[in-house]
Structures are given as structure tokens and as C-alpha cells.
Short mmCIF file of C-alpha atoms in Angstrom, two decimals:
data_model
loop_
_atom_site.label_atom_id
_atom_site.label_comp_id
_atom_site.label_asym_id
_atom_site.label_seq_id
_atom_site.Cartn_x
_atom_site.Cartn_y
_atom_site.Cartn_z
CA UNK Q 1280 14.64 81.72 -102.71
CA UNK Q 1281 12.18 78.51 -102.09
CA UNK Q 1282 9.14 78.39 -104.67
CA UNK Q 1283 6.58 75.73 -105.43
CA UNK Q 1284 4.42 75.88 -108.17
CA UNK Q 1285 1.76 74.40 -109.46
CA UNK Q 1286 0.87 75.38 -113.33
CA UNK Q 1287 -2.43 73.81 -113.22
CA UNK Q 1288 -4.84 75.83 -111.90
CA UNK Q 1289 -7.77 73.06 -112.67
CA UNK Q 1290 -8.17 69.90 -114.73
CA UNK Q 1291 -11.32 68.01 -115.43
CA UNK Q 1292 -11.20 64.53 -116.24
CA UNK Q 1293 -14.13 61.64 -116.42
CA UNK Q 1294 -14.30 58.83 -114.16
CA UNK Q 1295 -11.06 56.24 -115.20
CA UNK Q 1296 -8.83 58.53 -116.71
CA UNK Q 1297 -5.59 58.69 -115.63
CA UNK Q 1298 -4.21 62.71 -114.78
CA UNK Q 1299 -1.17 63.92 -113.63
CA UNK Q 1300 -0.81 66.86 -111.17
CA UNK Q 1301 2.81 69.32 -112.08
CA UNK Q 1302 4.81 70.30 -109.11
CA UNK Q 1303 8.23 72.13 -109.79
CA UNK Q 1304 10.39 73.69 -106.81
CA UNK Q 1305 13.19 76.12 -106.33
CA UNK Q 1306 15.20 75.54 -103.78
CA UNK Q 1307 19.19 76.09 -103.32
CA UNK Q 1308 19.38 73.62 -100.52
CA UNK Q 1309 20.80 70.19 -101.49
CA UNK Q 1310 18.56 68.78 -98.19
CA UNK Q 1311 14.96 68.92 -98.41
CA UNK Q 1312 11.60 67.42 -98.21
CA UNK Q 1313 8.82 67.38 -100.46
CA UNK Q 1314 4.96 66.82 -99.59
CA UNK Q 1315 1.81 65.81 -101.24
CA UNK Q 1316 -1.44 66.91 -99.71
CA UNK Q 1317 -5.05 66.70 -100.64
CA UNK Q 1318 -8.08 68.76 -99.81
CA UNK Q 1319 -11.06 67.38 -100.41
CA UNK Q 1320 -14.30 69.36 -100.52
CA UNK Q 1321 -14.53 68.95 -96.39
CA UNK Q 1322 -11.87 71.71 -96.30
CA UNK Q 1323 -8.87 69.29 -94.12
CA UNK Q 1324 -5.66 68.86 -95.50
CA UNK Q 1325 -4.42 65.42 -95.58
CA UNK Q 1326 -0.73 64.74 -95.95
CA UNK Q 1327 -0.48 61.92 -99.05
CA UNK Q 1328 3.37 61.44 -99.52
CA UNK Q 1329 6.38 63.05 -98.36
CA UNK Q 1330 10.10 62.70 -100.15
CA UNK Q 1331 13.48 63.51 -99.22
CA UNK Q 1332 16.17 65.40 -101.70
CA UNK Q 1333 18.23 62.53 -101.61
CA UNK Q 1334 15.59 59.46 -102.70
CA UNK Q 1335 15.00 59.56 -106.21
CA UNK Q 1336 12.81 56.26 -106.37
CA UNK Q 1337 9.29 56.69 -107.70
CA UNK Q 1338 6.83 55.39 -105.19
CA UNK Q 1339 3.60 53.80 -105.65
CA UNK Q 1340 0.58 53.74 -103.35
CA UNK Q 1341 -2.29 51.97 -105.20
CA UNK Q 1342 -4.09 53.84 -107.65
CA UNK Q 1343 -1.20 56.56 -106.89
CA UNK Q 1344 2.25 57.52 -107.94
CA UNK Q 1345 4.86 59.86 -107.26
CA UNK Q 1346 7.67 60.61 -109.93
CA UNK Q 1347 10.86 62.35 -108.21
CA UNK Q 1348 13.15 64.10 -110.72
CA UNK Q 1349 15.99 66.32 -109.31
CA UNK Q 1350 17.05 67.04 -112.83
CA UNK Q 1351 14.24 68.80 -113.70
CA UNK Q 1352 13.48 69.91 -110.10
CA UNK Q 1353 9.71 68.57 -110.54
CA UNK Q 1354 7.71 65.99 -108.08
CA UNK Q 1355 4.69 64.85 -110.40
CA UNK Q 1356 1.45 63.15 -108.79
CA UNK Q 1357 -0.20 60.90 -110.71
CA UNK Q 1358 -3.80 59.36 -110.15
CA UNK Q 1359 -4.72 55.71 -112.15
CA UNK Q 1360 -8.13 54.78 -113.16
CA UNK Q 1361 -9.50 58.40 -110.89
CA UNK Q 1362 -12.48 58.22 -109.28
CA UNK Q 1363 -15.02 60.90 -108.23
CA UNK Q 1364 -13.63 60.72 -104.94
CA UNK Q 1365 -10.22 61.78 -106.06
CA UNK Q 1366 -11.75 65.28 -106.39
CA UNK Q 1367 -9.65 67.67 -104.57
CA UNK Q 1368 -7.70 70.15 -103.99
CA UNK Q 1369 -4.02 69.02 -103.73
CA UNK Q 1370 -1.13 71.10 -102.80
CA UNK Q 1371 2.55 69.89 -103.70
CA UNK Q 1372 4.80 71.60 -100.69
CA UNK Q 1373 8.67 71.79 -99.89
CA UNK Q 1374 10.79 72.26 -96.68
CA UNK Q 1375 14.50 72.47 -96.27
CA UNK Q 1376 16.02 70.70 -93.13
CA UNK Q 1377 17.44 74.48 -92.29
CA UNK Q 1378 14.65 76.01 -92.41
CA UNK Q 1379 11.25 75.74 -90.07
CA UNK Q 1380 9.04 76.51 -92.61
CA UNK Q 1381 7.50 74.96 -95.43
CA UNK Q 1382 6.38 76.62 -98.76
CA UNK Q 1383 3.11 75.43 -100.23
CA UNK Q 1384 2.13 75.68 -104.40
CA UNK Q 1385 -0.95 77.46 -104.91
CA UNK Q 1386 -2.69 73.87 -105.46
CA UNK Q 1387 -4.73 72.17 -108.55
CA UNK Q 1388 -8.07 71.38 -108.23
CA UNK Q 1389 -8.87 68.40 -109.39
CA UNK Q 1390 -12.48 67.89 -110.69
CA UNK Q 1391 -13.56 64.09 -111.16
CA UNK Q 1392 -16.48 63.64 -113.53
CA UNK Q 1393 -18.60 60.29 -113.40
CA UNK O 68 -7.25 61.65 -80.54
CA UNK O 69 -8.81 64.45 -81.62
CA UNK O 70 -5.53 65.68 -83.53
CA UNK O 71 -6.01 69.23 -83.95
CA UNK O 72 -9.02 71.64 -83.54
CA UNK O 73 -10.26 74.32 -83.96
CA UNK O 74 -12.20 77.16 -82.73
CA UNK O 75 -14.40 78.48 -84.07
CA UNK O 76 -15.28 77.41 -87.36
CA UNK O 77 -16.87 80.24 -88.72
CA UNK O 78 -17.42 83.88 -87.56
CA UNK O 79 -18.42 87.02 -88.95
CA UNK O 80 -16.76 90.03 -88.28
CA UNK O 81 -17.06 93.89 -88.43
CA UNK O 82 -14.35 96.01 -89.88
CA UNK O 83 -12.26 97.18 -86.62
CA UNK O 84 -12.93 94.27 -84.29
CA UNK O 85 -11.29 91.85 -82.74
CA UNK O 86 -10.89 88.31 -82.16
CA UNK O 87 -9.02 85.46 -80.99
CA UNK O 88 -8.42 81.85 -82.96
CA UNK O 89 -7.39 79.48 -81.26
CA UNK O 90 -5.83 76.34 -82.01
CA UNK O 91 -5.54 72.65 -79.99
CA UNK O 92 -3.60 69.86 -80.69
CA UNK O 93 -3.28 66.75 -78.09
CA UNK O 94 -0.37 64.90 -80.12
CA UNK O 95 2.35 66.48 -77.84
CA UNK O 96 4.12 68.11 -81.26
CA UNK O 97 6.63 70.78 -80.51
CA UNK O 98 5.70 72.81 -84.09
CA UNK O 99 2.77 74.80 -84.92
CA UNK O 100 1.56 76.79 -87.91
CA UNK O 101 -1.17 79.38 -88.53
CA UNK O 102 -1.71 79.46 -92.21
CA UNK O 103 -4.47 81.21 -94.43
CA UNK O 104 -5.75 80.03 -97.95
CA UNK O 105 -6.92 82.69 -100.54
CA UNK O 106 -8.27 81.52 -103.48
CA UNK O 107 -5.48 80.93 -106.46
CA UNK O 108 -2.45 81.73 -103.80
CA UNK O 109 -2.47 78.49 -101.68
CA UNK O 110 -0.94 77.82 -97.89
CA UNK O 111 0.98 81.26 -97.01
CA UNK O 112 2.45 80.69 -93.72
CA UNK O 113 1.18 83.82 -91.09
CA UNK O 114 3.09 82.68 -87.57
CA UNK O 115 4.68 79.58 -86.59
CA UNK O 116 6.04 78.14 -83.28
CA UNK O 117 8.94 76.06 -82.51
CA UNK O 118 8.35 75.18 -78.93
CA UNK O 119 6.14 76.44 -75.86
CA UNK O 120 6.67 80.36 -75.22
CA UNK O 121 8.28 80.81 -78.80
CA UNK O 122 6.67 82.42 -81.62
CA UNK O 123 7.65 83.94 -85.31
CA UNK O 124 6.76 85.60 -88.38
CA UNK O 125 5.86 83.96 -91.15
CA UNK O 126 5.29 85.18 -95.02
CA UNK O 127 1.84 87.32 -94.07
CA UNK O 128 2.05 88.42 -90.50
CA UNK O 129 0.86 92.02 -90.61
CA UNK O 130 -2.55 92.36 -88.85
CA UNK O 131 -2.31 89.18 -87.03
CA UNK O 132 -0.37 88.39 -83.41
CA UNK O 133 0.29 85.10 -81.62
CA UNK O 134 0.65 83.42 -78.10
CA UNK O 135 2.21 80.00 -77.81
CA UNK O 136 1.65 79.96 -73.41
CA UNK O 137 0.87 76.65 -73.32
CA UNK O 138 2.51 73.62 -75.45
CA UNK O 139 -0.66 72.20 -76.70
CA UNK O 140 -2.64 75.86 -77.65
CA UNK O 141 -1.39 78.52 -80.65
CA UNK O 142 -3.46 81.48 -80.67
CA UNK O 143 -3.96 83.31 -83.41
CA UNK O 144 -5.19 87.25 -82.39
CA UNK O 145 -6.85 89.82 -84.84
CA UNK O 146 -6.36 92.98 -82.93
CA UNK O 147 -8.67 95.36 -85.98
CA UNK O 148 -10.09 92.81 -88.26
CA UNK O 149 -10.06 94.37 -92.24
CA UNK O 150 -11.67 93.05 -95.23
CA UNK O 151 -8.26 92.27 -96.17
CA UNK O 152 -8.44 89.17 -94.10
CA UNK O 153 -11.19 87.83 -94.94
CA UNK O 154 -9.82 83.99 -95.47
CA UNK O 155 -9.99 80.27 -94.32
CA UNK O 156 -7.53 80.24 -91.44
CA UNK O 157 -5.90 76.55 -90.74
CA UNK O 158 -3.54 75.78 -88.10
CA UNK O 159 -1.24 72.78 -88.25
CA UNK O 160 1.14 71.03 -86.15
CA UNK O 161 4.15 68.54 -86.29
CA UNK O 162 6.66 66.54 -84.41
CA UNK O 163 9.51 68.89 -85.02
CA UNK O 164 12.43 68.80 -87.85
CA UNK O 165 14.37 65.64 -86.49
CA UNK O 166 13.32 62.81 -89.04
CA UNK O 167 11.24 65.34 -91.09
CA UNK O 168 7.45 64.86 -90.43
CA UNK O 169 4.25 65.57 -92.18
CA UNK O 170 1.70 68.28 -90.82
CA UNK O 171 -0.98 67.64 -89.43
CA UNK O 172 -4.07 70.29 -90.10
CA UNK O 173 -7.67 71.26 -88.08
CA UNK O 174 -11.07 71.51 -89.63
CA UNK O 175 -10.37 75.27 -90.66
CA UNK O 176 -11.88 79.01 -89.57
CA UNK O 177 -13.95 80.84 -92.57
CA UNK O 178 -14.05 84.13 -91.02
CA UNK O 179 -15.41 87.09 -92.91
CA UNK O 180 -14.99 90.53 -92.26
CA UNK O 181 -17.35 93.12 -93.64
#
């Protein structure tokens, strides 16, 4: 069976700390795809990263970064220096090549605090 | 581009009737998704669509049918609307599988049901 999840319901931080969102995944798939997406309080969903199975390489996108670790089957998000604007919703996701379908974590709410 | 839309973006329902969603997306993608988001239980997946004239179920479909007629329109159908379904509905849409692509997500229905 395919499960995301996301422990972390909520987390509060103040402006300039640095937070890390969990994502672990259950697949039995060797090819797959993971996703980052963020919510913000406009209701959209905005697609921030996606990763294949076989590309281990963290990857940085300014005050963002994404840490890949088959090992532990876990695709962490972190946000640098966060701003208010970084509050969110964001939802980690996965999809296997064989399926049509991807699974969605029940998402963390981020709160930003200036 | 407008992406995806859709209509409408809120509504208010009575317990037994019925109502149509639907769902536009001008970026020519093969793939569409009705999803619904409860609080604490993310994205779960209602219907999806592989290709004009094609539809499935998904992880929730009970209550809910679909009509893919035209390439660019998924309709989503509430035949005797329930309190149960009282959600945000989203709809999404993507290229297809080949070179695994992000979705791409409307504005969101909040549709009540009393």
C-alpha cells in the first residue's frame, strides 16, 4: 500500500527561524515521484518541488531545501530565515510511474509569526 | 492562460439536492482530478480521468459521479447532496505520466450542505 504522512499537524515559528516540515512514504514501487506543494491562505495549491525515486541529491531553491533519503523513506522540506509569507499549508505527495494516482499527506500548517 | 477554473466557488446546498461542479482547464492536459480536502485528512482523490470520454474511481467516490465529454471540462455531479460532503472540492490537471509532471489546481468549491 502507498501512504504519505505528515506527523506535524502545526508548527509555529517567529519570523527568521529556520523549520523543517516531515514527510515519510510507503511505497513498494522502486519508481516514483515525490511532490511538494503549498497552500497558502488563498486556498490554491502550488506545486514547489517534485523528485524522482532514483535522484537522491538534495536540492536547493533559495530560502528552500529538499532532503531526499530512500533509507529512511522520508523527503524533508526545509524553510531558511521563514518569513510571514511562508505561512501555509503544505502537502508532501507521492505517485508511482504505474499508477495514475497520487497520494497526498494530510499536510502541516505552517504558522509564521512576525 | 487561465490554467484551471472553477465553477462555482461557493454554494450552499440542501440535504437531497443536486448539483453539478464543473471544472476547465485550457492547457490541453490529458489528466484530471477531482479531489476534496477535510480538515486533518488532506487531498483524497474522488474521480480522475486519463483522457477525453474516460473516467475512474478514486479513494472517496460514493455520492459523487463524473463526465469527462469534452477534453478540456471534468464534471463533478452530486446526484443527493448529504452533510457528509460538506468539503472544499479542487480539481487538478496534468500533462499525463510520460516525464512525470506536477498538477496543476483551480481556485477551489466550498460547498456546504445543510
Amino acid at each position: 500500500a502507498q501512504k504519505v504522512t505528515q506527523a506535524q499537524t502545526e508548527i509555529s515559528v517567529v519570523e527568521k527561524e529556520d523549520v523543517t516540515l516531515d514527510c515519510v512514504y510507503e511505497t513498494r514501487d522502486t519508481t516514483y515521484y515525490l511532490f511538494w506543494y503549498k497552500q497558502p491562505p488563498s486556498g490554491e495549491l502550488v506545486f514547489l518541488i517534485r523528485r524522482n525515486s532514483f535522484d537522491e541529491q538534495n536540492e536547493i531553491s533559495g530560502r528552500y531545501s529538499w532532503n531526499f533519503q530512500k533509507s529512511t523513506s522520508s523527503f524533508n522540506f526545509t524553510i531558511t530565515a521563514s518569513q510571514v509569507v511562508d505561512s501555509a499549508v503544505y502537502f508532501c505527495a507521492l505517485f508511482n510511474t504505474g499508477g495514475f494516482k497520487t497520494i497526498f499527506g494530510a499536510g502541516t500548517r505552517l504558522f509564521v509569526k512576525a | 492562460n487561465a490554467g484551471v477554473t472553477q465553477t462555482p466557488k461557493f454554494r450552499v446546498l440542501k440535504t437531497g439536492q443536486s448539483m453539478t461542479l464543473l471544472c476547465a482547464q485550457d492547457m490541453n492536459h490529458e489528466y484530471m482530478y477531482w479531489y476534496r480536502q477535510d480538515p486533518g485528512m488532506g487531498l483524497r482523490l474522488i474521480h480522475y480521468s486519463v483522457g477525453e470520454g474516460t473516467t475512474a474511481k478514486g479513494e472517496v467516490p460514493d455520492g459523487y459521479n463524473v463526465s469527462r465529454l469534452k477534453k478540456q471540462n471534468f464534471l463533478l455531479g452530486l446526484e443527493s447532496a448529504a452533510p457528509s460532503q460538506t468539503s472544499v472540492y479542487f480539481c487538478a490537471s496534468k500533462r499525463g505520466t510520460v516525464g512525470v509532471d506536477e498538477q496543476y489546481f483551480g481556485p477551489g468549491t466550498r460547498l456546504t450542505v445543510t
